[in-house]
């Protein structure tokens, strides 16, 4: 596997960027735009129907040249090729990283361990399509002969966040006479609220779990089984009509009592947070139909091809990834806000939190040595314009630098009077205000009393990307998600980290398994934790 030979801080481009940063760090966007009136056209890129304006970033031609050089010196090209070739680039789990195979068209060839995986991908897609058609047409019936009107996906993390986000994002295209819900939390409230107004005879559960061992998912799946059987007269045969599974673990699925004919398979080369277009997307397909699902995959594939083939200076995910590195490692930026001006994308920032932070929240490089630079920033966000009436204050006038991605569409899915122009005016106004701010002179000229002037000054120089597309369709969603996936990949390649493992979520899981019996036991357990944990457990036991 191609790893960058030279440690990051010793690469010539990195050193050159350090010197460049020292000179350029205080340059104001006002100055950059004044010096170069064509900047707003030049620092833009358009590919596969997505337009990126990155001119309101604190960069010059030199910055860009050095960042692109850093990409070359970091072996990004070789890393991209290795991923698409099916090399085991997730080195700590010895796995290929092939979410790109999930959206490869029929006839493409991607080989893992001597086997072309593309035919198997399409076989599962066909099986999903057939199942979706049967459920949505009503030919798949529940145990009592009623048609299925409610679908509940049970899963967590990568087996939940993608399906939830995609369902919300594509609700406009969904079958409106069906109800879709998502249960993830082991907190019983999640399940109780999801089923409280539903008839079990009309409800189908999709148990989505790559491993089929995850505590939360298995607990919720067993509760769902009990709930269904209690309402359906206790006949075990009902399980086959009301439960299907999405998993890599056939044995676990069988043991749960789900007929493996109703199991939709995926593979260990699909990471959880990269799995929304595998069978984990079954709820998405049920909601929007197979054709729309395939259109979404088509969007992903277009962005994959762009990422794989476009020169870095014209490559959207590469440019976005390099900008993220520039801010994280040189400006010391801690967080990035993603602000979709599209209500249907309300869960997009939550989805990106897992994609970005589970991938690049790493403290060692591929060879296990401690990184000497910051890695993945914290991603967060809310749809516009709501955020403007809350946390934007800090972005505009706080002491921290928070680069933002604004996402907007030329066309509304629900055109209502002047709404869309007003919405988009806010996108352009916010990025303008963040970049250029308002000087004390401008504030004074408005007749503001002297004492109030500092409070009303906007420093500006706050960087933003603006991403525009025609309208939110399944295909566009695929492109957008793939854009961020590959931007994350780019960052990970520069940092030389494993963006595809997630060891950091293990310890808490193991400790919880140890504590569960201590909370449940009738007898007073012998506690051997630290004094705080012992005390908290004791207090809970006394008061529960
Ligand atoms: C994602 C992670 C994690 C995973 C969940 C659910 O990359 O691996 O979020 O998706 O822990 O795992 P299962 O699908 O195995 O239940």
XYZ file of C-alpha atoms and ligand atoms in Angstrom:
560
model
C 0.000 0.000 0.000
C 1.348 3.408 -0.926
C 2.049 5.421 2.203
C 3.737 8.801 2.010
C 7.411 8.179 2.604
C 8.281 11.467 4.276
C 6.635 12.469 7.570
C 4.117 15.247 7.014
C 6.008 18.031 8.757
C 9.132 17.307 6.761
C 7.538 17.387 3.326
C 8.842 20.363 1.305
C 5.323 21.612 0.579
C 4.473 21.577 4.286
C 7.548 23.648 5.122
C 6.743 26.035 2.308
C 3.162 26.313 3.581
C 4.437 27.173 7.069
C 6.509 30.027 5.676
C 3.651 31.095 3.431
C 1.186 31.032 6.326
C 3.437 33.264 8.436
C 3.279 35.896 5.689
C -0.317 35.449 4.581
C -2.180 34.744 7.809
C -3.399 38.275 8.442
C -4.318 39.173 4.881
C -7.963 40.157 4.806
C -10.437 38.832 2.272
C -11.318 42.491 1.608
C -7.766 42.980 0.401
C -7.701 39.789 -1.645
C -10.905 40.737 -3.457
C -9.806 44.349 -3.956
C -6.464 43.240 -5.414
C -8.049 40.765 -7.770
C -11.539 41.573 -9.017
C -11.739 38.317 -10.986
C -11.152 36.217 -7.883
C -14.860 35.409 -7.508
C -14.887 33.769 -10.939
C -11.445 32.191 -10.813
C -11.566 30.390 -7.492
C -14.541 28.323 -8.557
C -14.951 24.845 -9.925
C -17.856 22.981 -11.455
C -18.153 19.260 -11.965
C -20.950 16.715 -12.346
C -23.512 19.455 -11.758
C -22.087 20.791 -8.476
C -20.659 24.303 -8.437
C -18.119 25.235 -5.780
C -17.197 28.839 -5.031
C -14.106 28.719 -2.825
C -13.022 32.298 -3.509
C -14.071 33.443 -0.032
C -11.291 31.406 1.541
C -8.104 32.864 2.976
C -5.980 31.641 0.120
C -3.998 33.015 -2.792
C -2.713 31.332 -5.937
C 0.405 30.505 -3.919
C -1.573 28.816 -1.158
C -3.388 26.706 -3.667
C -0.222 25.767 -5.526
C 1.441 24.675 -2.280
C -1.603 22.735 -1.084
C -1.735 20.928 -4.428
C 1.966 20.205 -4.122
C 1.311 18.825 -0.638
C -1.309 16.488 -2.116
C 1.254 15.186 -4.611
C 3.974 14.816 -1.998
C 1.530 13.000 0.278
C 0.868 10.337 -2.329
C -2.806 11.239 -2.718
C -2.848 9.995 -6.306
C -1.492 6.588 -5.274
C -3.904 6.421 -2.334
C -6.881 7.093 -4.608
C -5.716 4.429 -7.045
C -5.207 1.971 -4.189
C -8.753 2.505 -2.909
C -10.369 2.069 -6.319
C -8.206 -0.986 -7.010
C -9.510 -2.719 -3.895
C -6.207 -2.694 -1.960
C -6.584 -3.282 1.763
C -6.052 0.352 2.695
C -7.867 -0.049 6.021
C -4.685 -1.491 7.413
C -5.671 -1.936 11.066
C -8.610 -4.121 10.075
C -6.876 -5.555 6.984
C -9.821 -4.626 4.776
C -10.404 -3.124 1.387
C -12.392 0.136 1.373
C -14.782 -0.218 -1.479
C -17.906 1.850 -0.996
C -17.148 2.976 -4.560
C -17.944 -0.597 -5.707
C -21.472 -0.222 -4.293
C -22.231 2.297 -6.998
C -20.142 0.836 -9.814
C -22.232 0.165 -12.922
C -22.813 -3.382 -14.091
C -19.871 -4.565 -16.151
C -17.205 -2.703 -14.190
C -14.655 -4.961 -12.542
C -13.344 -4.474 -9.004
C -11.450 -7.391 -7.548
C -11.090 -8.189 -3.848
C -9.231 -11.344 -2.826
C -9.342 -12.604 -6.396
C -13.096 -12.052 -6.808
C -14.889 -9.419 -8.866
C -17.356 -7.901 -6.377
C -19.505 -5.934 -8.835
C -21.822 -8.823 -9.858
C -22.600 -9.551 -6.181
C -23.387 -5.849 -5.598
C -25.890 -5.921 -8.440
C -27.398 -9.214 -7.329
C -28.180 -7.662 -3.925
C -29.529 -4.508 -5.561
C -31.842 -6.646 -7.688
C -33.011 -8.560 -4.625
C -33.665 -5.270 -2.796
C -35.605 -3.927 -5.800
C -37.747 -7.022 -5.991
C -38.492 -6.869 -2.273
C -39.269 -3.129 -2.394
C -41.646 -3.628 -5.277
C -43.441 -6.421 -3.436
C -43.818 -4.410 -0.236
C -44.881 -1.188 -1.945
C -47.357 -2.880 -4.287
C -48.918 -4.724 -1.361
C -48.121 -8.182 -2.694
C -45.888 -8.801 0.358
C -48.409 -9.219 3.146
C -48.073 -9.285 6.907
C -48.901 -12.338 9.014
C -52.621 -11.539 9.178
C -52.865 -10.763 5.459
C -52.770 -6.979 5.844
C -50.443 -4.973 3.618
C -47.332 -3.336 5.098
C -47.806 0.396 5.679
C -45.071 1.014 8.251
C -41.371 0.351 7.949
C -39.060 0.676 10.935
C -35.306 0.502 10.453
C -33.515 -0.717 13.562
C -29.817 0.093 13.470
C -27.287 2.477 14.947
C -24.276 4.512 13.815
C -23.530 3.741 10.196
C -26.582 1.478 10.067
C -28.862 4.365 11.028
C -27.450 7.807 10.250
C -27.251 7.290 6.477
C -30.766 5.819 6.185
C -32.255 8.568 8.390
C -30.464 11.324 6.504
C -31.384 9.912 3.089
C -35.018 9.390 4.079
C -35.323 12.988 5.273
C -33.346 14.354 2.318
C -35.468 12.495 -0.235
C -38.839 12.670 1.494
C -40.107 14.695 -1.450
C -39.730 11.562 -3.590
C -41.070 9.123 -1.013
C -44.159 6.950 -1.004
C -46.382 9.140 1.159
C -48.918 6.489 2.082
C -46.265 4.644 4.043
C -44.727 5.578 7.378
C -40.963 5.302 7.881
C -39.329 5.413 11.278
C -35.866 4.763 12.633
C -34.992 3.280 16.007
C -31.377 3.480 17.106
C -30.995 4.361 20.779
C -30.946 1.672 23.476
C -33.032 4.159 25.482
C -36.439 2.420 25.461
C -38.124 5.705 24.652
C -36.840 5.511 21.088
C -38.643 2.230 20.463
C -41.739 3.096 22.503
C -42.326 6.353 20.638
C -41.660 4.764 17.241
C -44.382 2.121 17.629
C -46.933 3.743 19.943
C -49.463 4.565 17.213
C -48.696 1.656 14.856
C -50.498 -1.600 14.165
C -48.042 -4.506 14.362
C -49.999 -6.322 11.643
C -48.991 -3.568 9.193
C -45.434 -3.031 10.428
C -42.205 -4.362 8.946
C -38.903 -4.159 10.826
C -35.588 -4.020 9.009
C -32.859 -5.083 11.402
C -29.781 -3.381 9.961
C -26.516 -4.468 11.473
C -23.296 -5.340 9.722
C -22.162 -7.520 12.637
C -25.585 -8.482 14.035
C -24.063 -8.256 17.502
C -24.423 -4.544 18.309
C -25.905 -4.125 21.786
C -28.367 -1.365 20.936
C -29.606 -2.934 17.720
C -29.956 -6.433 19.125
C -31.786 -5.123 22.211
C -34.186 -3.103 20.053
C -34.632 -6.016 17.623
C -35.613 -8.393 20.447
C -38.002 -5.790 21.864
C -39.519 -5.381 18.404
C -39.897 -9.154 18.102
C -41.679 -9.322 21.466
C -43.898 -6.360 20.543
C -44.861 -7.921 17.205
C -45.489 -11.403 18.567
C -47.551 -10.084 21.472
C -49.808 -8.216 19.056
C -49.947 -11.030 16.498
C -50.998 -13.823 18.828
C -47.555 -15.187 19.647
C -47.165 -17.255 16.477
C -43.424 -17.455 15.731
C -44.213 -17.742 12.039
C -45.118 -14.057 12.080
C -41.412 -13.167 12.366
C -40.787 -14.184 8.741
C -43.427 -11.721 7.514
C -42.483 -8.792 9.729
C -38.708 -8.964 10.020
C -35.974 -8.767 7.423
C -32.277 -8.336 8.065
C -29.409 -6.455 6.484
C -26.124 -7.945 7.590
C -22.841 -9.659 6.821
C -23.549 -12.236 9.568
C -25.772 -15.040 8.212
C -25.428 -17.140 11.351
C -26.497 -14.292 13.634
C -29.503 -13.548 11.427
C -30.589 -17.208 11.477
C -30.188 -17.386 15.233
C -32.472 -14.397 15.644
C -35.148 -16.287 13.714
C -35.129 -14.304 10.501
C -35.403 -16.455 7.374
C -32.100 -15.982 5.522
C -34.154 -15.729 2.318
C -35.136 -12.350 3.768
C -31.575 -11.310 4.483
C -29.856 -8.692 2.380
C -26.146 -9.128 2.310
C -23.219 -6.757 2.292
C -19.506 -7.202 2.817
C -16.666 -6.435 5.189
C -15.161 -4.025 2.647
C -18.096 -1.650 3.274
C -17.403 0.518 6.323
C -20.452 1.294 8.481
C -20.328 5.035 7.840
C -19.889 4.393 4.119
C -22.763 1.925 3.856
C -25.844 3.988 2.999
C -25.826 2.767 -0.574
C -25.357 -0.879 0.320
C -28.327 -2.977 1.508
C -28.221 -0.746 4.617
C -30.144 1.619 2.320
C -33.088 -0.816 2.080
C -35.363 1.586 3.992
C -34.291 4.349 1.591
C -35.189 2.169 -1.375
C -38.553 1.272 0.148
C -39.263 4.966 0.658
C -38.200 6.335 -2.739
C -38.442 3.238 -4.954
C -35.714 1.296 -6.794
C -35.415 3.734 -9.720
C -34.742 6.709 -7.475
C -32.329 4.626 -5.402
C -30.392 3.707 -8.534
C -30.401 7.365 -9.600
C -28.816 8.191 -6.219
C -26.144 5.544 -6.843
C -25.595 7.113 -10.264
C -24.903 10.443 -8.558
C -22.400 8.825 -6.215
C -20.689 7.155 -9.169
C -20.374 10.398 -11.122
C -18.594 12.000 -8.189
C -16.426 8.874 -7.740
C -15.309 9.142 -11.351
C -14.648 12.852 -10.993
C -12.543 12.221 -7.884
C -10.662 9.363 -9.536
C -9.879 11.122 -12.804
C -9.971 14.931 -12.505
C -6.667 16.766 -12.090
C -6.307 17.868 -8.486
C -6.630 21.579 -9.293
C -10.069 20.884 -10.799
C -11.084 18.169 -8.366
C -13.893 19.250 -6.023
C -13.278 16.804 -3.155
C -9.523 17.351 -3.359
C -9.924 21.129 -3.198
C -12.329 20.915 -0.260
C -10.110 18.434 1.551
C -7.013 20.587 1.068
C -8.819 23.668 2.363
C -9.850 21.703 5.458
C -6.192 20.779 6.039
C -5.114 24.408 5.520
C -7.473 25.648 8.242
C -6.995 22.747 10.681
C -3.242 22.645 10.595
C -2.172 26.206 9.901
C -4.938 28.401 11.329
C -5.544 25.965 14.205
C -9.230 25.835 13.380
C -11.154 23.457 15.649
C -14.538 23.229 13.989
C -16.232 23.437 10.601
C -19.915 24.299 10.173
C -21.997 22.752 7.397
C -25.049 24.861 6.678
C -27.525 23.474 4.167
C -30.114 25.964 2.943
C -32.548 23.175 2.169
C -34.893 21.955 4.843
C -34.814 18.393 3.511
C -31.099 18.276 4.364
C -31.782 18.819 8.042
C -30.023 15.582 9.048
C -27.101 16.093 6.669
C -24.824 17.732 9.278
C -25.528 14.894 11.761
C -24.680 12.378 9.050
C -21.458 14.234 8.235
C -20.454 14.246 11.888
C -19.987 10.497 11.792
C -18.492 10.458 8.314
C -15.893 13.090 9.113
C -15.159 12.583 12.798
C -15.173 8.788 12.983
C -12.985 8.742 9.886
C -10.434 11.396 10.729
C -10.566 11.643 14.532
C -7.245 9.803 14.775
C -4.071 10.408 16.772
C -1.575 8.106 15.061
C -0.373 7.687 11.496
C -0.521 4.437 9.531
C 2.728 3.227 11.077
C 1.419 3.825 14.601
C 3.487 6.881 15.419
C 1.848 9.874 17.076
C 0.785 12.625 14.662
C 2.533 15.962 15.070
C -0.319 17.994 13.680
C -4.032 18.345 14.225
C -6.239 15.866 12.394
C -9.999 15.931 11.779
C -11.869 19.022 12.922
C -15.276 18.913 14.627
C -18.124 19.123 12.111
C -21.492 20.498 13.069
C -24.347 22.497 11.623
C -28.036 23.130 11.176
C -30.122 24.086 8.191
C -30.345 27.750 7.258
C -31.970 30.087 7.939
C -32.687 28.753 11.446
C -29.059 28.841 12.554
C -28.858 32.526 11.636
C -31.100 33.283 14.591
C -28.906 31.439 17.043
C -25.270 30.363 16.716
C -24.311 32.528 13.713
C -23.616 35.304 16.231
C -20.482 33.454 17.330
C -19.406 32.745 13.763
C -19.713 36.454 12.875
C -18.383 38.125 15.989
C -16.923 35.479 18.312
C -13.228 34.977 18.896
C -12.967 31.663 17.050
C -12.441 31.100 13.367
C -15.092 28.740 11.973
C -14.935 27.960 8.259
C -18.415 27.213 6.905
C -19.800 25.262 3.982
C -23.003 26.797 2.624
C -25.118 24.499 0.459
C -27.922 25.888 -1.704
C -30.037 25.003 -4.732
C -31.200 27.039 -7.719
C -34.651 25.503 -7.565
C -36.965 24.773 -4.681
C -38.739 21.453 -4.331
C -41.680 23.278 -2.806
C -41.841 26.597 -4.665
C -44.032 28.864 -2.587
C -44.270 32.521 -3.513
C -41.082 34.393 -2.647
C -39.722 31.802 -0.200
C -36.894 30.434 -2.305
C -35.449 33.804 -3.355
C -35.531 34.860 0.284
C -33.809 31.661 1.340
C -31.048 32.002 -1.256
C -30.610 35.722 -0.587
C -29.626 34.665 2.904
C -26.967 32.265 1.597
C -25.316 35.010 -0.433
C -25.775 37.628 2.308
C -24.217 35.452 4.978
C -21.106 34.562 2.981
C -20.724 38.221 1.997
C -21.075 39.391 5.597
C -18.687 36.725 6.866
C -16.018 37.612 4.307
C -16.217 41.403 4.289
C -17.770 42.307 7.644
C -18.350 45.917 8.559
C -15.571 48.316 9.545
C -15.745 50.859 12.427
C -15.837 53.601 9.779
C -18.864 52.059 8.123
C -20.602 51.622 11.472
C -19.845 55.245 12.452
C -21.055 56.533 9.103
C -24.456 55.049 9.911
C -24.709 57.464 12.847
C -23.919 54.906 15.542
C -22.827 56.537 18.820
C -19.127 56.025 19.529
C -19.646 53.779 22.563
C -21.761 51.383 20.504
C -19.417 51.200 17.526
C -17.202 48.295 18.742
C -20.272 46.180 19.459
C -21.536 46.652 15.942
C -18.281 46.053 14.102
C -17.946 42.835 12.077
C -14.330 41.782 11.609
C -15.075 39.723 8.480
C -12.310 37.522 7.058
C -14.387 34.453 7.979
C -13.885 31.818 5.279
C -16.713 30.042 3.482
C -17.305 27.597 0.654
C -20.537 27.882 -1.289
C -21.839 24.751 -2.996
C -24.687 25.196 -5.462
C -26.679 22.632 -7.426
C -29.833 22.636 -9.500
C -32.231 21.023 -7.056
C -32.141 18.301 -4.464
C -32.747 15.029 -6.293
C -31.634 11.485 -5.423
C -28.789 11.927 -7.915
C -27.691 15.230 -6.381
C -27.747 13.740 -2.895
C -25.423 10.976 -4.106
C -23.023 13.556 -5.528
C -23.050 15.616 -2.345
C -22.401 12.694 -0.022
C -19.612 11.377 -2.267
C -18.103 14.884 -2.341
C -17.720 14.810 1.436
C -16.615 11.153 1.499
C -13.752 11.927 -0.851
C -12.896 15.184 0.881
C -12.509 13.130 4.071
C -10.343 10.672 2.117
C -8.155 13.502 0.860
C -7.616 14.832 4.379
C -6.804 11.353 5.692
C -4.290 10.804 2.885
C -2.474 14.062 3.705
C -2.404 13.186 7.411
C -1.369 9.603 6.576
C -3.934 8.175 8.973
C -6.349 5.223 8.696
C -9.647 6.961 7.945
C -11.508 3.648 7.878
C -11.137 2.144 11.336
C -12.824 3.317 14.550
C -10.991 1.859 17.533
C -11.928 4.905 19.585
C -15.503 3.693 20.020
C -14.487 0.313 21.489
C -13.442 1.022 25.073
C -16.772 2.469 26.227
C -18.626 -0.508 24.701
C -16.447 -3.001 26.588
C -16.804 -1.170 29.895
C -20.593 -0.971 29.473
C -20.756 -4.753 29.091
C -18.964 -5.043 32.404
C -21.263 -2.570 34.142
C -24.611 -3.936 32.856
C -24.599 -6.972 35.241
C -23.523 -4.702 38.093
C -26.666 -2.634 37.582
C -28.939 -5.638 37.081
C -27.762 -8.068 39.773
C -30.075 -8.724 42.732
C -27.122 -9.143 45.023
C -24.932 -6.206 45.885
C -22.033 -6.451 43.366
C -18.397 -6.132 44.368
C -17.398 -2.962 42.548
C -13.792 -2.572 41.491
C -13.881 0.620 39.447
C -12.436 3.977 40.465
C -14.175 5.716 43.389
C -16.266 7.974 41.150
C -17.620 5.158 38.972
C -18.242 2.949 42.046
C -20.141 5.778 43.694
C -22.267 6.522 40.616
C -23.179 2.840 40.197
C -24.042 2.557 43.904
C -26.207 5.654 43.771
C -28.046 4.422 40.670
C -28.695 1.029 42.293
C -30.127 2.672 45.402
C -32.423 4.982 43.503
C -33.560 3.041 40.447
C -19.211 3.026 11.354
C -19.084 2.305 12.597
C -20.345 2.200 13.436
C -21.280 1.068 13.046
C -22.272 0.841 14.196
C -23.274 -0.230 13.895
O -18.336 3.185 10.540
O -18.494 1.079 12.342
O -21.077 3.396 13.481
O -21.931 1.346 11.864
O -21.578 0.537 15.372
O -22.649 -1.456 13.674
P -23.442 -2.679 13.108
O -23.928 -2.340 11.751
O -22.480 -3.821 13.102
O -24.603 -2.922 14.046
